[in-house]
Short mmCIF file of C-alpha atoms and ligand atoms in Angstrom, two decimals:
data_model
loop_
_atom_site.label_atom_id
_atom_site.label_comp_id
_atom_site.label_asym_id
_atom_site.label_seq_id
_atom_site.Cartn_x
_atom_site.Cartn_y
_atom_site.Cartn_z
CA MET A 763 -31.20 5.38 -6.80
CA ASN A 764 -28.14 2.88 -8.52
CA SER A 765 -26.61 0.09 -6.72
CA PHE A 766 -23.28 -1.24 -6.54
CA PHE A 767 -22.39 -5.46 -5.42
CA VAL A 768 -18.85 -5.95 -5.14
CA THR A 769 -16.74 -9.12 -3.77
CA THR A 770 -13.53 -10.96 -3.19
CA ALA A 771 -13.46 -14.37 -3.79
CA ILE A 772 -13.31 -16.44 -0.79
CA SER A 773 -11.42 -17.73 1.11
CA TYR A 774 -10.02 -21.19 1.60
CA VAL A 775 -9.61 -21.88 5.63
CA ASN A 776 -7.11 -23.98 6.00
CA GLY A 777 -5.02 -21.54 7.61
CA LYS A 778 -4.65 -17.95 8.78
CA PRO A 779 -5.23 -14.78 6.55
CA HIS A 780 -1.96 -13.67 4.51
CA LEU A 781 -1.08 -10.22 3.21
CA GLY A 782 -2.56 -11.67 -0.68
CA HIS A 783 -6.00 -12.33 1.55
CA ALA A 784 -5.18 -8.76 2.84
CA TYR A 785 -4.42 -6.60 -0.54
CA GLU A 786 -8.28 -8.21 -2.43
CA ALA A 787 -10.05 -6.97 0.88
CA ILE A 788 -8.39 -3.86 1.05
CA ALA A 789 -8.62 -3.04 -2.47
CA CYS A 790 -13.24 -4.10 -2.36
CA ASP A 791 -13.19 -2.52 0.52
CA VAL A 792 -12.22 0.81 -1.57
CA LEU A 793 -14.57 0.39 -3.74
CA ALA A 794 -17.28 -0.36 -1.28
CA ARG A 795 -16.32 3.02 0.40
CA TYR A 796 -15.96 5.13 -2.82
CA LYS A 797 -19.71 3.86 -4.26
CA ARG A 798 -20.97 4.37 -0.95
CA LEU A 799 -19.37 8.24 -0.17
CA SER A 800 -20.81 8.72 -3.83
CA GLY A 801 -24.29 8.33 -2.86
CA VAL A 802 -24.66 4.85 -4.02
CA ASN A 803 -27.10 1.41 -2.50
CA THR A 804 -23.87 -0.63 -1.73
CA PHE A 805 -23.60 -4.35 -1.12
CA PHE A 806 -19.75 -5.53 -0.46
CA LEU A 807 -19.24 -9.23 0.17
CA THR A 808 -16.43 -11.52 1.72
CA GLY A 809 -15.98 -14.78 3.54
CA THR A 810 -14.59 -17.97 3.64
CA ASP A 811 -14.71 -21.40 1.54
CA GLU A 812 -14.75 -24.27 3.55
CA HIS A 813 -16.06 -26.95 2.13
CA GLY A 814 -13.63 -29.69 0.41
CA GLU A 815 -10.75 -32.27 0.94
CA LYS A 816 -8.43 -30.22 1.84
CA ASN A 817 -9.58 -29.42 4.86
CA GLU A 818 -11.27 -32.46 5.88
CA ARG A 819 -8.23 -33.81 6.28
CA SER A 820 -6.53 -31.19 7.94
CA ALA A 821 -8.95 -31.37 10.76
CA ASN A 822 -8.72 -35.54 10.69
CA LYS A 823 -5.12 -34.65 11.30
CA GLU A 824 -5.61 -31.97 14.00
CA GLY A 825 -7.98 -34.46 15.55
CA LEU A 826 -10.88 -32.63 14.81
CA SER A 827 -14.41 -32.76 12.92
CA PRO A 828 -14.15 -30.63 9.88
CA GLN A 829 -16.98 -27.75 11.14
CA GLU A 830 -15.09 -27.51 14.35
CA PHE A 831 -11.56 -27.15 11.81
CA THR A 832 -13.07 -24.49 9.81
CA LYS A 833 -15.13 -22.39 12.80
CA ILE A 834 -11.69 -21.96 13.68
CA ASN A 835 -9.98 -20.44 10.57
CA SER A 836 -13.00 -18.57 9.21
CA ASP A 837 -13.16 -16.62 12.86
CA HIS A 838 -9.13 -15.84 11.48
CA PHE A 839 -10.53 -14.28 8.56
CA GLU A 840 -13.97 -12.58 9.78
CA ASP A 841 -11.08 -11.25 12.56
CA MET A 842 -9.31 -9.64 9.46
CA THR A 843 -12.33 -7.59 8.77
CA ASN A 844 -12.27 -6.28 12.30
CA TYR A 845 -8.22 -5.35 12.15
CA LEU A 846 -8.03 -3.99 8.75
CA ASN A 847 -11.20 -1.99 8.99
CA ILE A 848 -13.08 -3.62 5.80
CA SER A 849 -16.06 -2.53 5.51
CA ASN A 850 -18.19 -5.60 4.72
CA ASP A 851 -22.07 -5.72 4.33
CA TYR A 852 -22.06 -9.30 4.80
CA PHE A 853 -19.13 -11.83 5.77
CA ILE A 854 -20.18 -15.80 3.90
CA ARG A 855 -19.79 -19.07 5.32
CA THR A 856 -20.06 -21.68 2.85
CA SER A 857 -20.91 -24.03 5.40
CA SER A 858 -23.94 -22.01 6.44
CA GLU A 859 -27.35 -23.47 6.08
CA SER A 860 -28.62 -20.92 3.68
CA HIS A 861 -25.76 -21.53 1.82
CA HIS A 862 -25.91 -25.40 1.17
CA ILE A 863 -30.20 -24.27 0.37
CA ALA A 864 -28.90 -22.08 -2.41
CA SER A 865 -26.77 -24.51 -3.96
CA LYS A 866 -28.64 -27.23 -3.79
CA ALA A 867 -31.18 -25.06 -5.61
CA LEU A 868 -29.06 -23.81 -7.90
CA TRP A 869 -27.66 -27.30 -8.84
CA ASN A 870 -31.65 -28.65 -8.47
CA LYS A 871 -31.98 -25.84 -12.05
CA LEU A 872 -29.31 -27.09 -13.77
CA VAL A 873 -30.64 -30.27 -13.51
CA GLU A 874 -34.21 -29.13 -14.72
CA ASN A 875 -32.25 -27.48 -17.57
CA ASN A 876 -30.80 -30.66 -19.32
CA GLU A 877 -27.86 -29.41 -17.87
CA ILE A 878 -26.27 -32.62 -16.10
CA TYR A 879 -25.42 -36.05 -16.45
CA ILE A 880 -24.03 -38.78 -14.72
CA ASP A 881 -21.49 -40.40 -15.85
CA LYS A 882 -17.59 -41.92 -14.63
CA TYR A 883 -15.12 -39.04 -14.47
CA GLU A 884 -11.30 -41.09 -14.32
CA GLY A 885 -8.25 -38.43 -14.09
CA TRP A 886 -5.96 -36.31 -12.45
CA TYR A 887 -6.47 -34.32 -9.44
CA SER A 888 -4.79 -31.67 -6.96
CA ILE A 889 -6.07 -31.51 -3.87
CA VAL A 890 -4.04 -28.09 -3.06
CA ASP A 891 -5.81 -26.57 -6.00
CA GLU A 892 -9.48 -28.22 -5.58
CA THR A 893 -9.43 -28.93 -9.39
CA PHE A 894 -8.55 -32.13 -12.32
CA ILE A 895 -5.58 -31.21 -14.07
CA ASN A 896 -5.73 -31.76 -18.30
CA GLU A 897 -3.12 -34.00 -19.43
CA ASP A 898 -1.06 -31.19 -21.05
CA GLU A 899 -0.56 -29.21 -17.43
CA ILE A 900 0.75 -32.20 -15.57
CA ILE A 901 4.70 -32.04 -14.66
CA ASP A 902 6.63 -35.60 -14.39
CA GLY A 903 7.52 -35.45 -10.44
CA PRO A 904 10.36 -37.69 -9.00
CA ASN A 905 9.62 -41.38 -8.42
CA LYS A 906 7.26 -41.61 -11.11
CA THR A 907 5.21 -39.15 -9.55
CA LYS A 908 2.63 -36.68 -11.51
CA LEU A 909 2.41 -32.92 -10.51
CA GLY A 910 0.63 -30.13 -10.87
CA PRO A 911 1.30 -26.54 -12.82
CA SER A 912 1.66 -25.73 -8.35
CA GLY A 913 3.74 -28.20 -7.71
CA ASP A 914 1.70 -30.35 -5.42
CA LYS A 915 1.62 -34.14 -6.08
CA LEU A 916 -1.13 -35.54 -8.46
CA GLU A 917 -3.95 -38.10 -7.30
CA TRP A 918 -5.77 -40.86 -9.77
CA LEU A 919 -9.77 -40.59 -9.42
CA GLU A 920 -11.86 -42.63 -11.06
CA GLU A 921 -15.86 -42.83 -9.54
CA PRO A 922 -19.08 -42.15 -10.59
CA SER A 923 -19.23 -38.51 -11.18
CA TYR A 924 -22.18 -36.23 -12.10
CA PHE A 925 -20.93 -33.96 -15.17
CA PHE A 926 -22.11 -30.27 -16.38
CA LYS A 927 -22.04 -30.08 -20.05
CA LEU A 928 -19.79 -27.19 -19.99
CA SER A 929 -18.87 -28.05 -23.75
CA LYS A 930 -21.43 -27.24 -25.24
CA TRP A 931 -21.03 -23.61 -23.70
CA THR A 932 -18.03 -23.08 -25.75
CA ASN A 933 -19.38 -21.13 -29.02
CA LYS A 934 -21.63 -19.17 -26.66
CA LEU A 935 -19.19 -18.36 -24.53
CA LEU A 936 -17.18 -16.78 -27.05
CA GLU A 937 -20.38 -14.60 -28.25
CA PHE A 938 -20.69 -12.90 -24.60
CA TYR A 939 -17.28 -12.49 -24.49
CA LYS A 940 -17.40 -10.44 -27.88
CA GLU A 941 -20.12 -8.78 -26.59
CA ASN A 942 -19.10 -7.46 -23.22
CA PRO A 943 -15.30 -6.61 -23.60
CA ASP A 944 -15.67 -5.53 -20.15
CA PHE A 945 -16.79 -8.91 -18.62
CA ILE A 946 -12.76 -10.08 -17.67
CA LYS A 947 -9.88 -6.92 -17.02
CA PRO A 948 -7.45 -6.60 -17.76
CA LYS A 949 -7.47 -6.97 -21.23
CA SER A 950 -4.57 -9.24 -21.06
CA ARG A 951 -6.39 -11.98 -18.84
CA ARG A 952 -9.19 -11.47 -21.16
CA ASN A 953 -7.12 -12.42 -23.69
CA GLU A 954 -6.08 -15.61 -22.07
CA VAL A 955 -9.39 -16.69 -21.52
CA ILE A 956 -10.66 -16.46 -24.63
CA ASN A 957 -7.92 -18.43 -26.34
CA PHE A 958 -8.32 -21.71 -23.48
CA VAL A 959 -12.37 -21.60 -24.65
CA LYS A 960 -11.44 -21.22 -28.46
CA GLN A 961 -9.48 -24.77 -28.09
CA GLY A 962 -12.79 -25.56 -27.12
CA LEU A 963 -14.30 -26.94 -23.05
CA ASN A 964 -14.65 -30.20 -21.99
CA ASP A 965 -18.08 -31.33 -19.66
CA LEU A 966 -17.40 -30.87 -15.98
CA SER A 967 -17.12 -33.43 -13.67
CA ILE A 968 -19.24 -31.18 -10.80
CA SER A 969 -19.77 -33.99 -7.89
CA ARG A 970 -17.49 -36.86 -5.70
CA GLN A 971 -18.31 -39.54 -4.34
CA ARG A 972 -15.30 -40.23 -1.82
CA LEU A 973 -15.39 -36.24 -0.16
CA LYS A 974 -17.89 -36.31 2.67
CA TRP A 975 -17.41 -32.47 3.66
CA GLY A 976 -19.51 -30.47 1.29
CA ILE A 977 -22.90 -30.00 0.32
CA LYS A 978 -25.08 -33.30 -1.12
CA VAL A 979 -26.21 -33.58 -4.64
CA PRO A 980 -29.67 -32.97 -4.35
CA ASN A 981 -31.69 -36.51 -4.76
CA ASP A 982 -28.20 -38.80 -4.60
CA ASN A 983 -26.92 -38.67 -1.03
CA LYS A 984 -24.03 -40.37 -1.98
CA HIS A 985 -22.08 -37.75 -3.81
CA VAL A 986 -21.53 -34.40 -2.83
CA MET A 987 -21.02 -31.34 -5.13
CA TYR A 988 -17.14 -30.02 -6.52
CA VAL A 989 -16.40 -27.40 -4.26
CA TRP A 990 -15.82 -25.12 -6.85
CA LEU A 991 -19.66 -24.79 -7.71
CA ASP A 992 -20.51 -24.60 -4.13
CA ALA A 993 -17.84 -21.96 -3.49
CA LEU A 994 -18.96 -19.43 -6.23
CA THR A 995 -22.36 -19.93 -5.80
CA ASN A 996 -22.17 -17.75 -2.22
CA TYR A 997 -22.25 -14.50 -4.96
CA LEU A 998 -26.07 -15.68 -4.80
CA THR A 999 -26.40 -16.94 -1.75
CA ALA A 1000 -25.44 -13.41 -0.06
CA ILE A 1001 -28.62 -11.89 -1.71
CA ASN A 1002 -30.94 -14.96 -0.96
CA TYR A 1003 -30.79 -16.75 -3.93
CA PRO A 1004 -32.86 -18.78 -4.47
CA ASP A 1005 -35.19 -15.98 -4.00
CA ILE A 1006 -35.00 -14.30 -6.55
CA SER A 1007 -37.58 -11.94 -6.89
CA ASP A 1008 -35.93 -10.62 -3.31
CA LYS A 1009 -35.66 -6.94 -3.20
CA LYS A 1010 -31.91 -7.58 -2.37
CA PHE A 1011 -31.64 -10.35 -5.41
CA LYS A 1012 -33.08 -7.58 -7.48
CA CYS A 1013 -31.11 -5.32 -6.48
CA PHE A 1014 -27.85 -6.27 -6.70
CA TRP A 1015 -27.90 -9.10 -9.36
CA PRO A 1016 -25.88 -9.15 -11.22
CA ALA A 1017 -22.68 -8.31 -9.42
CA ASP A 1018 -21.05 -5.19 -10.61
CA PHE A 1019 -17.12 -7.01 -9.89
CA HIS A 1020 -15.73 -10.03 -8.79
CA VAL A 1021 -12.51 -9.45 -7.57
CA ILE A 1022 -10.26 -12.05 -8.20
CA GLY A 1023 -6.38 -13.11 -8.11
CA LYS A 1024 -5.16 -14.39 -11.71
CA ASP A 1025 -5.00 -17.98 -10.32
CA ILE A 1026 -8.55 -17.91 -10.40
CA VAL A 1027 -9.77 -16.57 -13.73
CA ARG A 1028 -11.25 -20.28 -15.55
CA PHE A 1029 -13.35 -20.34 -12.55
CA HIS A 1030 -14.79 -17.42 -12.77
CA ALA A 1031 -14.80 -16.14 -16.36
CA VAL A 1032 -15.16 -19.32 -18.07
CA TYR A 1033 -17.09 -22.11 -15.49
CA TRP A 1034 -19.33 -19.20 -12.98
CA PRO A 1035 -21.21 -17.55 -16.64
CA ALA A 1036 -21.39 -21.04 -18.08
CA PHE A 1037 -23.54 -21.95 -14.91
CA LEU A 1038 -25.46 -18.54 -14.52
CA MET A 1039 -26.14 -18.60 -18.24
CA SER A 1040 -27.25 -22.58 -17.75
CA ALA A 1041 -29.53 -21.37 -14.52
CA GLY A 1042 -31.32 -18.64 -16.33
CA LEU A 1043 -28.98 -15.77 -14.51
CA GLU A 1044 -27.24 -12.89 -16.09
CA PRO A 1045 -23.88 -13.41 -15.57
CA PRO A 1046 -21.47 -10.69 -13.50
CA LYS A 1047 -20.52 -7.41 -15.26
CA THR A 1048 -16.86 -7.30 -14.06
CA ILE A 1049 -14.22 -10.14 -13.63
CA PHE A 1050 -11.56 -8.78 -12.31
CA CYS A 1051 -8.48 -10.21 -11.63
CA HIS A 1052 -5.27 -8.84 -9.68
CA GLY A 1053 -1.83 -9.97 -9.44
CA PHE A 1054 0.09 -12.15 -6.62
CA LEU A 1055 2.24 -9.64 -4.01
CA ASN A 1056 5.64 -11.07 -3.80
CA ILE A 1057 8.04 -10.24 -0.85
CA ASN A 1058 10.96 -9.11 -1.28
CA GLY A 1059 10.68 -10.46 -4.40
CA SER A 1060 9.99 -14.29 -4.23
CA LYS A 1061 6.52 -16.12 -3.89
CA MET A 1062 5.16 -15.65 -0.48
CA SER A 1063 5.10 -19.69 0.44
CA LYS A 1064 4.32 -21.91 3.87
CA SER A 1065 8.24 -24.03 2.65
CA LEU A 1066 10.03 -20.46 2.26
CA GLY A 1067 8.85 -19.22 5.40
CA ASN A 1068 7.56 -16.27 4.19
CA VAL A 1069 4.27 -15.56 4.34
CA LEU A 1070 3.47 -12.24 6.47
CA SER A 1071 0.80 -11.64 8.76
CA PRO A 1072 -1.44 -8.49 8.00
CA LYS A 1073 -1.98 -8.75 11.89
CA ASP A 1074 1.46 -8.04 12.49
CA LEU A 1075 2.21 -5.10 9.27
CA VAL A 1076 -0.46 -3.32 11.21
CA GLU A 1077 0.75 -3.34 14.05
CA LYS A 1078 3.93 -2.52 12.75
CA TYR A 1079 3.08 0.37 10.15
CA GLY A 1080 -0.33 1.31 10.97
CA LEU A 1081 -3.26 0.39 9.20
CA ASP A 1082 -4.07 3.42 7.13
CA GLN A 1083 -0.46 3.10 6.40
CA LEU A 1084 -0.31 -1.08 5.42
CA ARG A 1085 -4.25 0.37 3.31
CA TYR A 1086 -2.08 3.07 1.22
CA PHE A 1087 0.67 0.91 1.03
CA LEU A 1088 -0.53 -1.56 -0.92
CA LEU A 1089 -2.63 0.53 -3.40
CA ARG A 1090 -0.29 3.24 -3.87
CA GLU A 1091 2.71 0.48 -4.63
CA VAL A 1092 1.54 -1.69 -6.88
CA PRO A 1093 -0.59 -1.33 -10.16
CA PHE A 1094 -3.92 -3.58 -9.37
CA GLY A 1095 -3.88 -6.15 -12.13
CA GLN A 1096 0.19 -6.98 -12.69
CA ASP A 1097 2.28 -8.63 -9.39
CA GLY A 1098 3.24 -6.14 -7.18
CA ASN A 1099 6.66 -6.45 -3.84
CA PHE A 1100 5.88 -5.76 -0.39
CA SER A 1101 9.49 -4.69 0.91
CA HIS A 1102 10.10 -3.08 4.59
CA THR A 1103 12.11 -0.37 2.71
CA GLN A 1104 9.56 0.59 0.20
CA ILE A 1105 6.76 0.16 3.11
CA THR A 1106 9.06 2.71 4.94
CA GLN A 1107 9.62 4.93 2.03
CA ARG A 1108 6.21 5.58 1.82
CA ILE A 1109 5.11 5.93 4.76
CA ASN A 1110 8.07 9.04 5.37
CA ASN A 1111 7.66 10.73 1.89
CA ASP A 1112 4.35 10.36 1.03
CA LEU A 1113 2.72 10.25 4.38
CA ALA A 1114 4.37 12.29 6.48
CA ASN A 1115 6.30 14.76 4.39
CA ASP A 1116 3.89 15.36 1.88
CA TYR A 1117 0.08 14.75 2.91
CA GLY A 1118 0.66 15.04 6.86
CA ASN A 1119 3.12 18.00 6.87
CA LEU A 1120 0.23 19.70 4.63
CA SER A 1121 -2.15 19.97 7.30
CA GLN A 1122 -0.64 19.95 10.04
CA ARG A 1123 1.35 23.14 8.74
CA VAL A 1124 -2.02 24.22 8.00
CA LEU A 1125 -3.46 23.64 10.85
CA SER A 1126 -1.07 24.98 13.03
CA PHE A 1127 -0.77 27.72 12.01
CA ILE A 1128 -4.43 28.73 11.62
CA ASN A 1129 -4.05 27.78 15.52
CA LYS A 1130 -1.97 30.35 16.45
CA ASN A 1131 -2.97 33.03 14.17
CA CYS A 1132 -6.32 32.96 13.63
CA SER A 1133 -7.90 32.28 17.46
CA SER A 1134 -8.47 28.56 16.40
CA GLN A 1135 -11.27 29.66 13.56
CA ILE A 1136 -11.37 28.67 10.50
CA PRO A 1137 -10.05 32.37 8.63
CA GLU A 1138 -12.65 34.87 6.33
CA TYR A 1139 -11.40 34.94 2.92
CA PHE A 1140 -11.36 38.44 1.01
CA GLU A 1141 -10.44 38.98 -3.10
CA LEU A 1142 -9.45 35.87 -4.88
CA ASN A 1143 -6.75 36.44 -7.38
CA GLU A 1144 -5.72 35.29 -10.61
CA LEU A 1145 -3.27 32.56 -9.47
CA ASP A 1146 -5.95 31.88 -6.09
CA GLN A 1147 -8.32 30.91 -9.30
CA LYS A 1148 -5.64 28.77 -11.08
CA TYR A 1149 -5.36 26.73 -8.15
CA ILE A 1150 -8.47 26.10 -6.75
CA ASN A 1151 -9.10 25.21 -10.73
CA LYS A 1152 -6.45 22.39 -10.18
CA PHE A 1153 -8.98 20.62 -7.95
CA LYS A 1154 -12.16 20.88 -10.02
CA SER A 1155 -12.00 17.81 -11.81
CA LEU A 1156 -10.27 15.75 -9.71
CA ASN A 1157 -13.42 13.73 -8.33
CA LYS A 1158 -14.89 12.81 -12.05
CA SER A 1159 -10.98 11.57 -13.04
CA CYS A 1160 -10.85 9.56 -10.17
CA ASP A 1161 -14.43 8.00 -10.68
CA LYS A 1162 -12.90 7.14 -14.19
CA LEU A 1163 -9.94 5.90 -13.30
CA ILE A 1164 -10.73 3.72 -10.50
CA PHE A 1165 -13.91 2.36 -12.08
CA ASP A 1166 -12.56 1.71 -15.86
CA ASN A 1167 -9.77 0.31 -14.70
CA LEU A 1168 -8.84 -0.29 -11.27
CA GLU A 1169 -6.38 1.95 -11.37
CA PHE A 1170 -6.26 2.75 -7.38
CA HIS A 1171 -2.10 3.72 -8.17
CA ASN A 1172 -3.00 6.15 -10.18
CA VAL A 1173 -6.06 7.76 -8.18
CA LEU A 1174 -3.48 8.24 -5.13
CA ILE A 1175 -1.11 10.14 -8.15
CA GLU A 1176 -3.31 12.13 -9.29
CA ILE A 1177 -4.41 13.34 -5.28
CA TRP A 1178 -0.49 13.45 -4.68
CA SER A 1179 -0.07 15.52 -7.12
CA CYS A 1180 -3.07 18.15 -5.90
CA ILE A 1181 -1.09 17.85 -2.56
CA SER A 1182 2.10 18.75 -4.00
CA SER A 1183 0.22 21.54 -6.12
CA ALA A 1184 -1.08 22.86 -2.14
CA ASN A 1185 2.51 22.01 -0.67
CA GLN A 1186 3.72 24.57 -3.26
CA TYR A 1187 1.15 26.92 -2.87
CA ILE A 1188 1.79 27.44 0.40
CA ASP A 1189 5.85 28.10 0.13
CA GLU A 1190 4.70 30.27 -2.77
CA GLN A 1191 2.50 32.12 -0.74
CA ALA A 1192 4.23 32.19 2.00
CA PRO A 1193 1.63 33.33 4.80
CA TRP A 1194 4.14 33.49 7.94
CA LYS A 1195 5.21 36.55 5.71
CA LEU A 1196 1.80 38.19 5.71
CA LYS A 1197 1.03 38.35 9.41
CA ASN A 1198 2.16 42.03 10.72
CA ASN A 1199 1.26 43.60 7.34
CA ASN A 1200 -1.86 42.17 5.26
CA ASN A 1201 -3.62 39.97 7.39
CA LYS A 1202 -7.00 39.32 5.24
CA ARG A 1203 -4.44 38.34 2.55
CA MET A 1204 -3.03 36.02 4.98
CA GLU A 1205 -6.32 34.41 6.19
CA THR A 1206 -7.29 34.09 2.38
CA ILE A 1207 -4.27 31.75 1.50
CA LEU A 1208 -5.14 29.86 4.63
CA TYR A 1209 -9.04 29.33 3.63
CA LEU A 1210 -8.16 28.11 0.20
CA LEU A 1211 -5.22 25.71 1.97
CA ALA A 1212 -7.81 24.18 4.90
CA CYS A 1213 -10.41 23.63 1.62
CA SER A 1214 -7.92 21.80 -0.60
CA ILE A 1215 -6.68 19.65 2.78
CA LYS A 1216 -10.83 19.07 3.24
CA TYR A 1217 -11.41 18.74 -0.29
CA LEU A 1218 -8.07 16.24 -0.67
CA THR A 1219 -9.18 14.24 2.90
CA ILE A 1220 -12.49 13.58 1.70
CA MET A 1221 -11.15 12.25 -0.96
CA LEU A 1222 -8.41 9.66 0.77
CA GLN A 1223 -11.59 8.74 2.71
CA PRO A 1224 -11.96 5.34 1.43
CA PHE A 1225 -8.21 4.22 1.12
CA MET A 1226 -7.30 5.63 5.05
CA PRO A 1227 -10.56 6.25 6.42
CA SER A 1228 -9.45 6.24 9.97
CA SER A 1229 -6.74 9.14 9.71
CA CYS A 1230 -8.96 11.01 7.37
CA SER A 1231 -12.12 10.95 9.67
CA LEU A 1232 -8.95 12.36 12.03
CA ILE A 1233 -8.47 15.37 9.48
CA LEU A 1234 -11.84 15.76 8.72
CA ASP A 1235 -11.95 16.10 12.72
CA GLN A 1236 -9.69 18.85 13.03
CA LEU A 1237 -11.02 21.07 10.51
CA ALA A 1238 -15.03 20.34 12.21
CA VAL A 1239 -16.03 18.94 9.34
CA GLU A 1240 -19.80 17.75 10.89
CA ASN A 1241 -19.90 13.48 10.03
CA ASN A 1242 -22.86 14.27 7.97
CA ASN A 1243 -20.52 16.85 5.41
CA ARG A 1244 -18.07 14.47 4.22
CA SER A 1245 -19.67 12.59 1.53
CA PHE A 1246 -18.37 13.36 -2.22
CA ASN A 1247 -21.46 15.37 -2.46
CA GLU A 1248 -19.15 17.82 -0.48
CA LEU A 1249 -16.71 18.36 -3.40
CA ASN A 1250 -19.09 20.37 -5.55
CA ASN A 1251 -18.10 23.28 -3.83
CA PHE A 1252 -14.95 23.43 -2.79
CA LEU A 1253 -15.09 27.44 -0.67
CA SER A 1254 -17.62 24.78 1.52
CA LEU A 1255 -15.73 25.40 5.09
CA LYS A 1256 -17.83 28.14 7.08
CA PRO A 1257 -15.32 31.31 8.53
CA GLY A 1258 -15.44 31.35 12.29
CA THR A 1259 -16.17 27.67 13.13
CA GLN A 1260 -13.96 26.99 16.04
CA LEU A 1261 -11.16 24.10 15.78
CA PRO A 1262 -9.99 21.78 18.09
CA LYS A 1263 -5.75 21.86 18.73
CA PRO A 1264 -4.62 20.24 15.70
CA THR A 1265 -2.10 17.18 16.03
CA GLY A 1266 0.08 14.95 13.78
CA ILE A 1267 -1.78 12.56 11.91
CA PHE A 1268 1.20 10.56 10.50
CA PRO A 1269 4.25 10.30 11.64
CA ARG A 1270 7.75 9.38 10.75
CA PHE A 1271 8.42 5.75 10.66
CA THR A 1272 11.90 4.86 11.97
CA ASP A 1273 12.98 1.20 13.16
N1 MSP B 28 -11.31 -20.32 -2.29
C1 MSP B 28 -10.91 -20.18 -3.75
C2 MSP B 28 -11.51 -18.68 -4.26
C3 MSP B 28 -13.21 -19.00 -4.24
S1 MSP B 28 -14.21 -17.77 -4.96
C4 MSP B 28 -15.13 -18.41 -5.41
C5 MSP B 28 -9.55 -19.22 -3.26
N2 MSP B 28 -8.95 -19.28 -2.22
S2 MSP B 28 -7.47 -18.83 -1.53
O1 MSP B 28 -8.06 -18.31 -0.32
O2 MSP B 28 -6.65 -19.30 -1.73
O3 MSP B 28 -7.81 -16.70 -2.11
C6 MSP B 28 -8.73 -16.31 -1.94
C7 MSP B 28 -7.92 -14.97 -2.82
O4 MSP B 28 -6.68 -14.30 -2.23
C8 MSP B 28 -7.69 -15.26 -4.23
O5 MSP B 28 -8.39 -14.57 -5.27
C9 MSP B 28 -6.55 -15.52 -4.72
O6 MSP B 28 -6.00 -15.53 -6.09
C10 MSP B 28 -6.19 -14.40 -3.74
N3 MSP B 28 -4.53 -14.78 -2.96
C11 MSP B 28 -3.61 -15.64 -2.38
N4 MSP B 28 -2.57 -15.26 -2.57
C12 MSP B 28 -1.82 -14.56 -3.27
C13 MSP B 28 -0.78 -13.43 -3.48
N5 MSP B 28 0.26 -13.67 -2.67
N6 MSP B 28 -1.25 -11.64 -3.68
C14 MSP B 28 -2.40 -11.40 -3.48
N7 MSP B 28 -3.22 -12.05 -4.12
C15 MSP B 28 -3.41 -13.35 -3.65
O7 MSP B 28 -8.76 -19.46 -4.29
#
């Protein structure tokens, strides 16, 4: 059986989750559910990134230990996986013992392979981004302060540090990118990374002396590991590294997709493959970088007070409505916008009018006119065949759209084009006109429409799991008949099956 390993970035825990975190988790959830429904052995990982100076300082301010502080906030993120119906198989916390073991093991491997040396670090450091900032990226702030690219105040750091020999990987990384064109997606990000690496890489400082809240460097307790080395290792910890003979590790490494935001490309597409190759491990297959969500056209930020809480949005609009909106509205990979007007339009037009109305109309009609049973079908004419053919290649074309470039919005557009065909078919065939004079034809039309709803709903399960499950219940589709396997046979509903009384699933949204 083939396998699939997908991860989100692990979130910083210096606050509660916002819409950006939810966006990434939902996208990965769709990928994981899609693969499971295709019968693929899937592992989906998400979690929290807990070490580093930022958390140590925030904990101090609140009079908490870093352990207490990070536990409280990590719980908010784990809670988000529940209220967003995220089907992750594992939730990793980098403060966990197994993660410390894995990170130390990776460090030891790098030492063993002569990839680490000790020296002194001097330079400007961004605590907000947990990264050293190159001279050419520094912005002059007021009163001779130095600011990082995200506008935060930089600190001068001077201390003994271990270094990773990143510079020697410059050419090997360029060769690797050339041989693996799918490693960084979308293409624009790939070009950005290649241009950056082409300028030559400097060795990377990978330990801190003044920091306590982190993973101790093996055999040198005075240092803790650079938080990004520790954080990236989470992808290995979750599949039982350092035991590379473990079944899970063998099955799932290299990961298929690390899905991340555009702000952390360099860590994933430059440092991570270099660390892995240095440790004799394969890099992941694809790093996919999505864009940022803005709110009513502005960047989400605490200081602007426009940070949207996914929990509030679920309460206001409904979970599946939010999941659908986020993946339909914004082409994954590009920046996008969240606005009340846009989500309301999507809920009312796409969900209530198009999809919801299709299923409600057909199921109510069957309920009233076919004794609440799946109707029989009789002779199919050319028009019916033409209609059925529209569905034939849908699953295959969506497969390609989703896994080549994570084109969630295009998958939904394809599905909606079949929903429109179904709505057009019902209007043209007008089964209500046949009630008294051609019952067989009426039943045939309704049967084909019920099969279409089943087909479309099976395909939509990864996007809107709860609502689709309710619609499949209304079609009396058994739980074990809901996988993508069912799509091989369009006419799979059994005539005569008793159906429950239908109820509307997608209400209109009114303020
Ligand atoms: N802890 C690091 C990741 C370590 S992965 C080994 C981190 N954490 S984060 O909490 O700042 O971000 C988590 C993810 O959310 C990242 O992929 C980031 O790009 C994404 N997003 C943060 N803000 C976002 C938006 N406004 N919109 C979309 N995604 C955003 O980075």
